[in-house]
XYZ file of N, CA and C in Angstrom:
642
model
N -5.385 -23.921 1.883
C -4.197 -23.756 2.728
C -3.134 -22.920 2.038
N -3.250 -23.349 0.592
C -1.818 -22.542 0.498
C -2.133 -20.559 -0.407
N -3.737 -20.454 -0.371
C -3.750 -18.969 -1.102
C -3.506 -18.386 -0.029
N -4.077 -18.810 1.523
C -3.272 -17.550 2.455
C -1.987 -17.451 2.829
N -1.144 -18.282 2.286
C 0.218 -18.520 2.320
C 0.490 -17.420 1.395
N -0.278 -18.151 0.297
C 0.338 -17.129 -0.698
C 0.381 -15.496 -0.688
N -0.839 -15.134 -0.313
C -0.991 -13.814 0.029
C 0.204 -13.155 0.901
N -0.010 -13.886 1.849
C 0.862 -13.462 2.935
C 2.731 -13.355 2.440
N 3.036 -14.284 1.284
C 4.295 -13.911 0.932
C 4.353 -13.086 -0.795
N 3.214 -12.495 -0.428
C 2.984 -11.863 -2.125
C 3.445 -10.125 -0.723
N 2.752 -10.175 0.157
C 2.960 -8.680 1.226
C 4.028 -8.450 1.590
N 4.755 -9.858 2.013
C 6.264 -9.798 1.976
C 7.046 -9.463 0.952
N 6.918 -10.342 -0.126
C 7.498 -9.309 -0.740
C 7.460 -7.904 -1.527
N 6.108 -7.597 -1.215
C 6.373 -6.201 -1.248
C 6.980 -4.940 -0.337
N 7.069 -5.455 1.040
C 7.999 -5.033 1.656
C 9.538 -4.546 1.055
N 9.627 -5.475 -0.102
C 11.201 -5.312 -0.546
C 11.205 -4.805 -1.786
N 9.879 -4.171 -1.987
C 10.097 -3.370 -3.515
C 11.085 -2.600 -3.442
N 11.574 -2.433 -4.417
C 12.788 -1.327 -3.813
C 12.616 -0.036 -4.746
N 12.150 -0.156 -6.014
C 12.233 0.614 -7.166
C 10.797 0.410 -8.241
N 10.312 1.605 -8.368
C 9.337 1.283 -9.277
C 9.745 0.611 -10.326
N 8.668 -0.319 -11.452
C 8.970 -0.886 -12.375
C 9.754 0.429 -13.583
N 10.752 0.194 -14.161
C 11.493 0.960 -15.538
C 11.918 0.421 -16.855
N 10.971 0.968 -17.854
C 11.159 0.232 -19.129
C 11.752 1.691 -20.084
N 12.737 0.880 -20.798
C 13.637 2.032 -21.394
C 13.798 1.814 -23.163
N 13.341 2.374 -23.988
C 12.694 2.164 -25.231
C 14.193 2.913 -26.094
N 14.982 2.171 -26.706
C 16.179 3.313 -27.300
C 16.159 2.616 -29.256
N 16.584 3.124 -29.638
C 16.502 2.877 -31.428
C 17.966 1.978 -31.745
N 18.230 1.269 -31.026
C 19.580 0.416 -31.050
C 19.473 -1.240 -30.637
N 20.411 -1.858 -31.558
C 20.309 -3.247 -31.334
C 20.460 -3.807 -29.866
N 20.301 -5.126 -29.399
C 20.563 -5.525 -28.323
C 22.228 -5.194 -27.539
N 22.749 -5.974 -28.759
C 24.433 -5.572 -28.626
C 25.097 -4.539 -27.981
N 24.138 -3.599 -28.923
C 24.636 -2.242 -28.574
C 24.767 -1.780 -27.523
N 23.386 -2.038 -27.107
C 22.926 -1.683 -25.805
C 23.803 -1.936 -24.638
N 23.866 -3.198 -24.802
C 24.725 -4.012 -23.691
C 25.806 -3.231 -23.308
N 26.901 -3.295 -24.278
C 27.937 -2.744 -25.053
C 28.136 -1.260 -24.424
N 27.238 -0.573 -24.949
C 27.427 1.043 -24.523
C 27.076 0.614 -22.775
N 26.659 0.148 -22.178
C 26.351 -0.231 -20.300
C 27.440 -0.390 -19.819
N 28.576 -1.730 -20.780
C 29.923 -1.944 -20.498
C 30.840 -0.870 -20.321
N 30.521 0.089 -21.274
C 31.529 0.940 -21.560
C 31.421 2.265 -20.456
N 30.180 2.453 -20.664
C 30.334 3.445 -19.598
C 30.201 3.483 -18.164
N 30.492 2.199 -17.687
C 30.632 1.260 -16.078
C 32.222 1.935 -16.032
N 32.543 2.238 -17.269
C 34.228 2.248 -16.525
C 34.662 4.052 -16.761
N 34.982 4.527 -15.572
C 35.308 5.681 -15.492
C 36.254 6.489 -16.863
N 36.032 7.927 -17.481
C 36.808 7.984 -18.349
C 36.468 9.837 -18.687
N 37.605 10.017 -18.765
C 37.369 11.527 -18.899
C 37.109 11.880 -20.495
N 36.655 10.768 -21.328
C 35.870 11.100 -22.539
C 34.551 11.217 -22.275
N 34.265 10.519 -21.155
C 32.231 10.900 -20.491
C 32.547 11.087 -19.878
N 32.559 12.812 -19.478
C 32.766 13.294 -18.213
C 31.155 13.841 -18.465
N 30.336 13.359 -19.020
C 28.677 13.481 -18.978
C 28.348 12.626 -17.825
N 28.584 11.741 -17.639
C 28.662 10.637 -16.622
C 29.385 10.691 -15.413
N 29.650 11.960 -14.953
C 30.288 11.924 -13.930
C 29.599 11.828 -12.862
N 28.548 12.330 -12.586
C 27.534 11.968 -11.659
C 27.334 10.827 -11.060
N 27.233 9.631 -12.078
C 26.917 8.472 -11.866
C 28.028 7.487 -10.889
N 29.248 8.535 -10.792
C 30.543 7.857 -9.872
C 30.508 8.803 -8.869
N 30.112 9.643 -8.292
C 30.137 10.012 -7.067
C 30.463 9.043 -6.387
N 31.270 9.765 -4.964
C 31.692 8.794 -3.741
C 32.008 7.891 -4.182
N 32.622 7.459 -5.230
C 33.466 6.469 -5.679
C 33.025 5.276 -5.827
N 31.824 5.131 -6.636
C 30.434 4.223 -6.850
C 31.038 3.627 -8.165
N 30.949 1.899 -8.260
C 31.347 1.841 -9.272
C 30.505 0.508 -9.263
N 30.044 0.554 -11.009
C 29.039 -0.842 -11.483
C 29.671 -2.094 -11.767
N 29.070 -3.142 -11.957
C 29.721 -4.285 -12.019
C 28.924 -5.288 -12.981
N 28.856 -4.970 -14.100
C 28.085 -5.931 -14.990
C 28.225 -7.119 -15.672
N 27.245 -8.163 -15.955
C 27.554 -9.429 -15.998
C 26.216 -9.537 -17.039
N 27.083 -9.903 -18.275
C 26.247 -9.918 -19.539
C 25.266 -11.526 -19.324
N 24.208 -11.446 -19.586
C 23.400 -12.881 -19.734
C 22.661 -12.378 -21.225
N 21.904 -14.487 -21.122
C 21.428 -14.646 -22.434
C 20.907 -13.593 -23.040
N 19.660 -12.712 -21.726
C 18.549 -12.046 -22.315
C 18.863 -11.159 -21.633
N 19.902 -10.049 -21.381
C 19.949 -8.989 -20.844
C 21.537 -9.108 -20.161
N 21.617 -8.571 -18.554
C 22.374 -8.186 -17.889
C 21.894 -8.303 -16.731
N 22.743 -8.546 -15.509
C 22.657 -8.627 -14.177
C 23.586 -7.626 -13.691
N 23.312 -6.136 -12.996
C 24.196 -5.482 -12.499
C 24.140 -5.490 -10.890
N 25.297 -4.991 -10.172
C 25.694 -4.763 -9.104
C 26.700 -3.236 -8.945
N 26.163 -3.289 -7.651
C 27.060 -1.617 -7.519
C 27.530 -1.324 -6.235
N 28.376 -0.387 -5.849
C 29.007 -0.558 -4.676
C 29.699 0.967 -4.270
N 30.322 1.450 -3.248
C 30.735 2.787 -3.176
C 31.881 2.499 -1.997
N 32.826 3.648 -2.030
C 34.076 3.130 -1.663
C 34.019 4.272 -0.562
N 34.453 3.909 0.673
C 35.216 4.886 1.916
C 36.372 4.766 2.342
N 36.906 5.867 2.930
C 38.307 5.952 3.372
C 38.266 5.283 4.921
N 38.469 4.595 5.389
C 38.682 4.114 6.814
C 40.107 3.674 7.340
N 41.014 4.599 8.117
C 42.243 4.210 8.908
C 43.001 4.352 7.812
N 42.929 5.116 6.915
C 43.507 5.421 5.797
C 43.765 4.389 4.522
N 42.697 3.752 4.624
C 42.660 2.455 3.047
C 41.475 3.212 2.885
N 40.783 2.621 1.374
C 40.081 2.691 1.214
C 39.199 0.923 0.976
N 37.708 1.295 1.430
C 37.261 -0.122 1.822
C 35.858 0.318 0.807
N 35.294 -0.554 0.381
C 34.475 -0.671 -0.647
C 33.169 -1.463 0.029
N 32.072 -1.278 -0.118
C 30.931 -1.341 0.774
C 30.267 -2.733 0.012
N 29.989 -3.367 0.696
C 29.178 -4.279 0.243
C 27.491 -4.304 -0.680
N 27.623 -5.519 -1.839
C 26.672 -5.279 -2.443
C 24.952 -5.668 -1.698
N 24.433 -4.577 -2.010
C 23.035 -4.993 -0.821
C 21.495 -5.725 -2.188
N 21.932 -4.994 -3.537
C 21.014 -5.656 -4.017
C 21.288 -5.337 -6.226
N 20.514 -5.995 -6.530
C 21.139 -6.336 -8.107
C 20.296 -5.643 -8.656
N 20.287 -5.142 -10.128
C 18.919 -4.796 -10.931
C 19.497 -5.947 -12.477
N 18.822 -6.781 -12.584
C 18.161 -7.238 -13.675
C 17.698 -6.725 -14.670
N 18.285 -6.610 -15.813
C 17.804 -6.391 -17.093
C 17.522 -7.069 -18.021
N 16.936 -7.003 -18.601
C 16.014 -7.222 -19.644
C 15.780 -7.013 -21.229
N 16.190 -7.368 -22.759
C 16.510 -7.022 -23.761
C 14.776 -7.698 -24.479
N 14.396 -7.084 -25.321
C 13.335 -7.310 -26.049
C 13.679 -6.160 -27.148
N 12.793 -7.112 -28.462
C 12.858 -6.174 -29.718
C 13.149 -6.864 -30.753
N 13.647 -6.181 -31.579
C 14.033 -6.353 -32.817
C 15.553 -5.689 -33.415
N 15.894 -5.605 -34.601
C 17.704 -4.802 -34.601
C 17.411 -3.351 -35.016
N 16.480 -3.427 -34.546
C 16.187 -1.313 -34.828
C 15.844 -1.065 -33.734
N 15.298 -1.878 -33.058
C 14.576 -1.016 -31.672
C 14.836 -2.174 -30.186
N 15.263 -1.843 -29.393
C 15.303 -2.355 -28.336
C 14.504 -1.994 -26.874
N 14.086 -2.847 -25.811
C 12.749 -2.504 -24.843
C 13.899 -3.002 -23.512
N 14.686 -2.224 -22.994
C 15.447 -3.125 -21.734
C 14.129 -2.330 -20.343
N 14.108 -3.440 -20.214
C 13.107 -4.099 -18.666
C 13.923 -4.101 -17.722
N 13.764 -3.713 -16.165
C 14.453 -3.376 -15.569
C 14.104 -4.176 -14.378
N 14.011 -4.922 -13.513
C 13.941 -5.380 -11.895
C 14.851 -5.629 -11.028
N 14.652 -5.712 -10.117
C 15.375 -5.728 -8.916
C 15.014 -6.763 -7.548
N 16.741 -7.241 -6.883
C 16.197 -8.178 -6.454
C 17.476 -7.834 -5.253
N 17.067 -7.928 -4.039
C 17.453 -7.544 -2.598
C 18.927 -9.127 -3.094
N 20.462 -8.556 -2.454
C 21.168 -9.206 -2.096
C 20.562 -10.470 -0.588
N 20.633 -11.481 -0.587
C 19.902 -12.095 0.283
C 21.035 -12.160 1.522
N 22.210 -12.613 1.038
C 23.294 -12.385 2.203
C 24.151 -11.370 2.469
N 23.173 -10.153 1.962
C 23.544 -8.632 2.516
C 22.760 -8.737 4.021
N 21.234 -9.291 3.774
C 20.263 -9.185 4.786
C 21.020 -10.191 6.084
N 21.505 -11.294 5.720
C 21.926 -12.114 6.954
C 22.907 -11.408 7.621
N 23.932 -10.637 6.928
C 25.319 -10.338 7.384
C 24.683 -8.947 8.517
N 23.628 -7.962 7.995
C 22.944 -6.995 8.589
C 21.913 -7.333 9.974
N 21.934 -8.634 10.042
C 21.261 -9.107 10.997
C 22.188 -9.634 12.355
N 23.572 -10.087 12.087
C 24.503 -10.588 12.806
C 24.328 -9.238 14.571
N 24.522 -8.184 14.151
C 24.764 -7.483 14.670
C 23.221 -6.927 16.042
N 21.947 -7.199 15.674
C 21.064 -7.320 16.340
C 20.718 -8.589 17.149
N 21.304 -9.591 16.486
C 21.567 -10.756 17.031
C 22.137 -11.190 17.747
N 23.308 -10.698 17.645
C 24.066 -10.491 18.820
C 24.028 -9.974 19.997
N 22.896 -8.485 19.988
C 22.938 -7.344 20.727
C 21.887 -8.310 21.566
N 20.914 -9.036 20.858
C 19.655 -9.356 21.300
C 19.998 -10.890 22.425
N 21.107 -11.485 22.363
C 21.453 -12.382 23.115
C 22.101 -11.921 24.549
N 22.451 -10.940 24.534
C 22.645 -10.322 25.551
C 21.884 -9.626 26.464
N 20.649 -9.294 25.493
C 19.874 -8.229 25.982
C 18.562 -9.448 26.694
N 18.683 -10.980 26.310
C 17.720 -11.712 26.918
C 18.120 -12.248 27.943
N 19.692 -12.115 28.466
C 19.761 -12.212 29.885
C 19.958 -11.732 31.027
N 19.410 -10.157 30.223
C 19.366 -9.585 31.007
C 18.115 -9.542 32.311
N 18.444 -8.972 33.451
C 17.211 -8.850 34.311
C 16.388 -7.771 34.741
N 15.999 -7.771 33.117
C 14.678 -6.685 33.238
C 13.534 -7.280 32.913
N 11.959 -6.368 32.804
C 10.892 -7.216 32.757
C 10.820 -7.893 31.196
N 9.933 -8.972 31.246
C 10.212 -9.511 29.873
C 9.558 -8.314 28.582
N 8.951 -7.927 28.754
C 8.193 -6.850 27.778
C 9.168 -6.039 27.526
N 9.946 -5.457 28.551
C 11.166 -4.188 27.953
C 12.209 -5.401 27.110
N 12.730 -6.363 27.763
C 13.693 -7.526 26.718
C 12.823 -7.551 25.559
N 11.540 -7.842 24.880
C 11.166 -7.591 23.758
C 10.726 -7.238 22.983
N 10.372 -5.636 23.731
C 10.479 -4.059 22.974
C 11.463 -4.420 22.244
N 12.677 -3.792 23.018
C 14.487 -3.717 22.831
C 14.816 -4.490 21.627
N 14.380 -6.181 21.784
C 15.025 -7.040 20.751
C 14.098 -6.893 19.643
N 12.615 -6.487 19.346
C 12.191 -5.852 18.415
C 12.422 -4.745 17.897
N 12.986 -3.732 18.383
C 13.319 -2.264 17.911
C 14.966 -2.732 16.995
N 15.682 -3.549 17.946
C 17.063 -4.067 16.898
C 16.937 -4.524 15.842
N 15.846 -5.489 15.803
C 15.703 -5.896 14.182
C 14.925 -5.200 13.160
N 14.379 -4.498 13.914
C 13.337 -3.320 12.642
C 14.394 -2.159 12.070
N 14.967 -1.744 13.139
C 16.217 -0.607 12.717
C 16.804 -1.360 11.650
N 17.394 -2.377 11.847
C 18.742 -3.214 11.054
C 17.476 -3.540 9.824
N 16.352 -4.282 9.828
C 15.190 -4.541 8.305
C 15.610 -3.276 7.567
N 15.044 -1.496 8.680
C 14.687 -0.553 7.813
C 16.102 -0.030 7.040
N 17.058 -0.579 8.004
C 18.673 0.172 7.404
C 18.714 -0.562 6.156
N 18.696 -1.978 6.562
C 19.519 -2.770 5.546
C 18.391 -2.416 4.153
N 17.264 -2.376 4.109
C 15.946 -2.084 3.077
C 16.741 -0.529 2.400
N 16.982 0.169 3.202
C 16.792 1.736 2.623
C 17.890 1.644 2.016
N 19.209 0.943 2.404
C 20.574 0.665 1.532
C 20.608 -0.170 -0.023
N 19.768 -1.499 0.399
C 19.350 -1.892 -0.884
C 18.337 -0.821 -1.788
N 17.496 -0.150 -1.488
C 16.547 0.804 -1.906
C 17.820 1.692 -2.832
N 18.541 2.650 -2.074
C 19.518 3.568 -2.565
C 20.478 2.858 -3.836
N 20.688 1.947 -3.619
C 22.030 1.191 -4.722
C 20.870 1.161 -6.091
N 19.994 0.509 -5.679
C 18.904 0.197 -6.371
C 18.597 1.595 -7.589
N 18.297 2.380 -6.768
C 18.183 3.818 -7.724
C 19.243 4.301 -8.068
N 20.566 4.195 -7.595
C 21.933 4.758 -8.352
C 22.113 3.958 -9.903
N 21.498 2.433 -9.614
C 21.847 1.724 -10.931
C 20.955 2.290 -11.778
N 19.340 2.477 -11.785
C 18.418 2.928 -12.509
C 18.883 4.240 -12.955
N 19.756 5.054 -12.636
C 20.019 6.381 -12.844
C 20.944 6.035 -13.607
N 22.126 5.321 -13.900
C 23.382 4.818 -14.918
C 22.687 4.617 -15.489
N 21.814 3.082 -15.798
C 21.602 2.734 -17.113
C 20.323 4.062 -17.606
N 20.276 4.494 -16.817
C 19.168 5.805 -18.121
C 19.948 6.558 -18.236
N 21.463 7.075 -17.726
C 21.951 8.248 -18.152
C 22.822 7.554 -19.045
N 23.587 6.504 -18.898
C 24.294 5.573 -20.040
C 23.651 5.513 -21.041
N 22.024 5.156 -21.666
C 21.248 4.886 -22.602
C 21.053 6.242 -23.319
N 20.965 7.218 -22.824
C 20.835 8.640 -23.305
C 21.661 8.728 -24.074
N 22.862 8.043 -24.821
C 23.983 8.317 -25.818
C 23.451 7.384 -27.153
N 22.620 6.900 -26.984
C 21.918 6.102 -27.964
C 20.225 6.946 -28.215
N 20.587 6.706 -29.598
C 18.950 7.167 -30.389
C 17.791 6.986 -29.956
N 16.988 8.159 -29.326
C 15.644 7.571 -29.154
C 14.675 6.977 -29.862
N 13.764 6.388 -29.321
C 12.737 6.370 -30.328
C 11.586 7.015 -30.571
N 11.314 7.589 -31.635
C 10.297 8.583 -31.691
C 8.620 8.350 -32.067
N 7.608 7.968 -30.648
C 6.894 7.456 -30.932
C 5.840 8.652 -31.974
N 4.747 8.097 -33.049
C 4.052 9.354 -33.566
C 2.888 9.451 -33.047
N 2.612 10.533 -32.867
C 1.183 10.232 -31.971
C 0.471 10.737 -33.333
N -0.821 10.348 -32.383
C -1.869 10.260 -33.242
C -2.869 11.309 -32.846
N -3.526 12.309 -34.157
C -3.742 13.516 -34.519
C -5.255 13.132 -33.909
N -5.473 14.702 -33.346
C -6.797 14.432 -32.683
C -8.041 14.263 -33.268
N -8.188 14.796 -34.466
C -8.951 14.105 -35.115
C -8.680 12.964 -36.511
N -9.370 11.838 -36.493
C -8.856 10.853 -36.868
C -9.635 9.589 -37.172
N -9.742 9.511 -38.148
C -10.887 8.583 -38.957
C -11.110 7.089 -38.097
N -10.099 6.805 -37.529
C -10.130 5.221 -36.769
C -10.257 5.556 -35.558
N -10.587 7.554 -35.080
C -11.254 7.564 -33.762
C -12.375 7.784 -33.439
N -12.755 6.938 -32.509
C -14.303 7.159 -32.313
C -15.060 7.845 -31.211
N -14.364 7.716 -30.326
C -14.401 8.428 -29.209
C -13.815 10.075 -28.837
N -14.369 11.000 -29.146
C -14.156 12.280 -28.949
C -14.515 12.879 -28.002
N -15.579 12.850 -27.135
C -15.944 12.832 -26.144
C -17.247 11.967 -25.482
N -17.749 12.243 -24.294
C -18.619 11.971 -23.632
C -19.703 11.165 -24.560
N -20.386 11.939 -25.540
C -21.521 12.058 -25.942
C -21.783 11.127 -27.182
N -20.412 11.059 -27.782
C -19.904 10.328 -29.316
C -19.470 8.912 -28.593
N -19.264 8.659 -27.118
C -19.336 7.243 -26.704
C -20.279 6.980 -26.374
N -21.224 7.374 -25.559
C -22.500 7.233 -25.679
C -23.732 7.014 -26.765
N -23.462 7.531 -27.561
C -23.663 7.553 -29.060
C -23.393 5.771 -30.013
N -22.300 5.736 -29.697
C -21.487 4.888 -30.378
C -21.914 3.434 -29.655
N -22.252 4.090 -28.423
C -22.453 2.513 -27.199
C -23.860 2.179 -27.701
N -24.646 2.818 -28.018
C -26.003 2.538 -28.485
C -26.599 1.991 -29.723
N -26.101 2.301 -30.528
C -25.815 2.137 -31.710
C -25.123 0.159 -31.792
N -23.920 0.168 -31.458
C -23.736 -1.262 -30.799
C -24.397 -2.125 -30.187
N -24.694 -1.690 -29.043
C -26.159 -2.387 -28.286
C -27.393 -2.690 -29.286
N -27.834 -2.074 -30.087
C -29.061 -2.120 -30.713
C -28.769 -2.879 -31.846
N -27.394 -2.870 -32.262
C -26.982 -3.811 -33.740
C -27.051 -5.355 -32.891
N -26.416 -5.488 -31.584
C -26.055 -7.092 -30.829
C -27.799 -7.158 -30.374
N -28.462 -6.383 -30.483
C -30.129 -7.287 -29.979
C -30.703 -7.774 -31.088
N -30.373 -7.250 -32.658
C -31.077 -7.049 -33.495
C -30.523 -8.706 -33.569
N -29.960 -9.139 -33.661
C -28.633 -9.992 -34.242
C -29.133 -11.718 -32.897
């Protein structure tokens, strides 16, 4: 009973992916990290490298935890001459791993849940009206299906967008900190065994014939 449950809310929520997975590898302590995120959340004409990241008057909102950070973000319009600041539709979660030379911030994301209710008010509404009306029942629930898919795909593509403005700060914020420089490894190379096709094949046989002997 409950793996097709499960399935069925493993599809759901992929519906709400919003952002591929992002792991960000920099040569700096946890602190730091944090620290430099804080700093450059707040507008300043010493990072005017970062100006991008405030377009339309977008501004982050971070909230330090044990093992990382919880951010939020938001963008401001002029309406009737105030300016009104848009509601948050969804968070990205971070993530600190490592050691005091090297840090791994992990990145996820998680849909505002009462962005989705407040985005629904408005089809809900439309849709109570639209069921007393006297048309055939199939056009009443076309209509009240087309209201809530518009308002799913709006309210989805808004959380989607905030979602990637934050992923774009914290990688253009992290860019002021040291990378890390992984070394790769030279193509030929005593602990490699595999060179091509023929040298795994080779190598697979050789194995096989030592595990029968044995």
């Amino acid at each position: 009973m409950l793996r097709p449950f499960g399935r069925l809310l493993r599809r759901f929520s992929a519906l709400w992916n919003l952002h591929p997975p992002v792991g960000i590898v920099v040569a700096a302590p946890q602190s730091v990290c944090l620290q430099t995120l804080i700093t450059a959340a707040r507008p300043s004409q010493q990072r005017l490298h970062l100006r991008d990241v405030f377009a339309e008057g977008r501004r982050y909102y971070i909230q330090p935890r044990d093992d990382g950070f919880r951010m939020a973000s938001n963008t401001s319009t002029r309406r009737n001459g105030q300016r009104i600041r848009s509601r948050v539709a969804a968070f990205v979660i971070g993530t600190f791993s490592g050691d005091e030379s090297i840090t791994l911030v992990r990145l996820r994301y998680r849909a505002a849940p009462y962005y989705a209710l407040v985005a629904l008010f408005v089809p809900a509404f439309a849709s109570s009206i639209i069921f007393y009306m006297e048309w055939p029942v199939g056009v009443r629930a076309v209509l009240i299906a087309v209201l809530f898919g518009l308002s799913w795909v709006t309210t989805r593509l808004e959380a989607a967008l905030q979602v990637g403005e934050m992923v774009f700060f914290v990688q253009k914020a992290l860019e002021d900190l040291p990378p890390v420089s992984v070394p790769e490894l030279a193509a030929s190379h005593p602990d490699v065994v595999l060179n091509n096709r023929q040298d795994f094949t080779r190598e697979w046989e050789k194995f096989y014939r030592q595990v029968q002997k044995e």
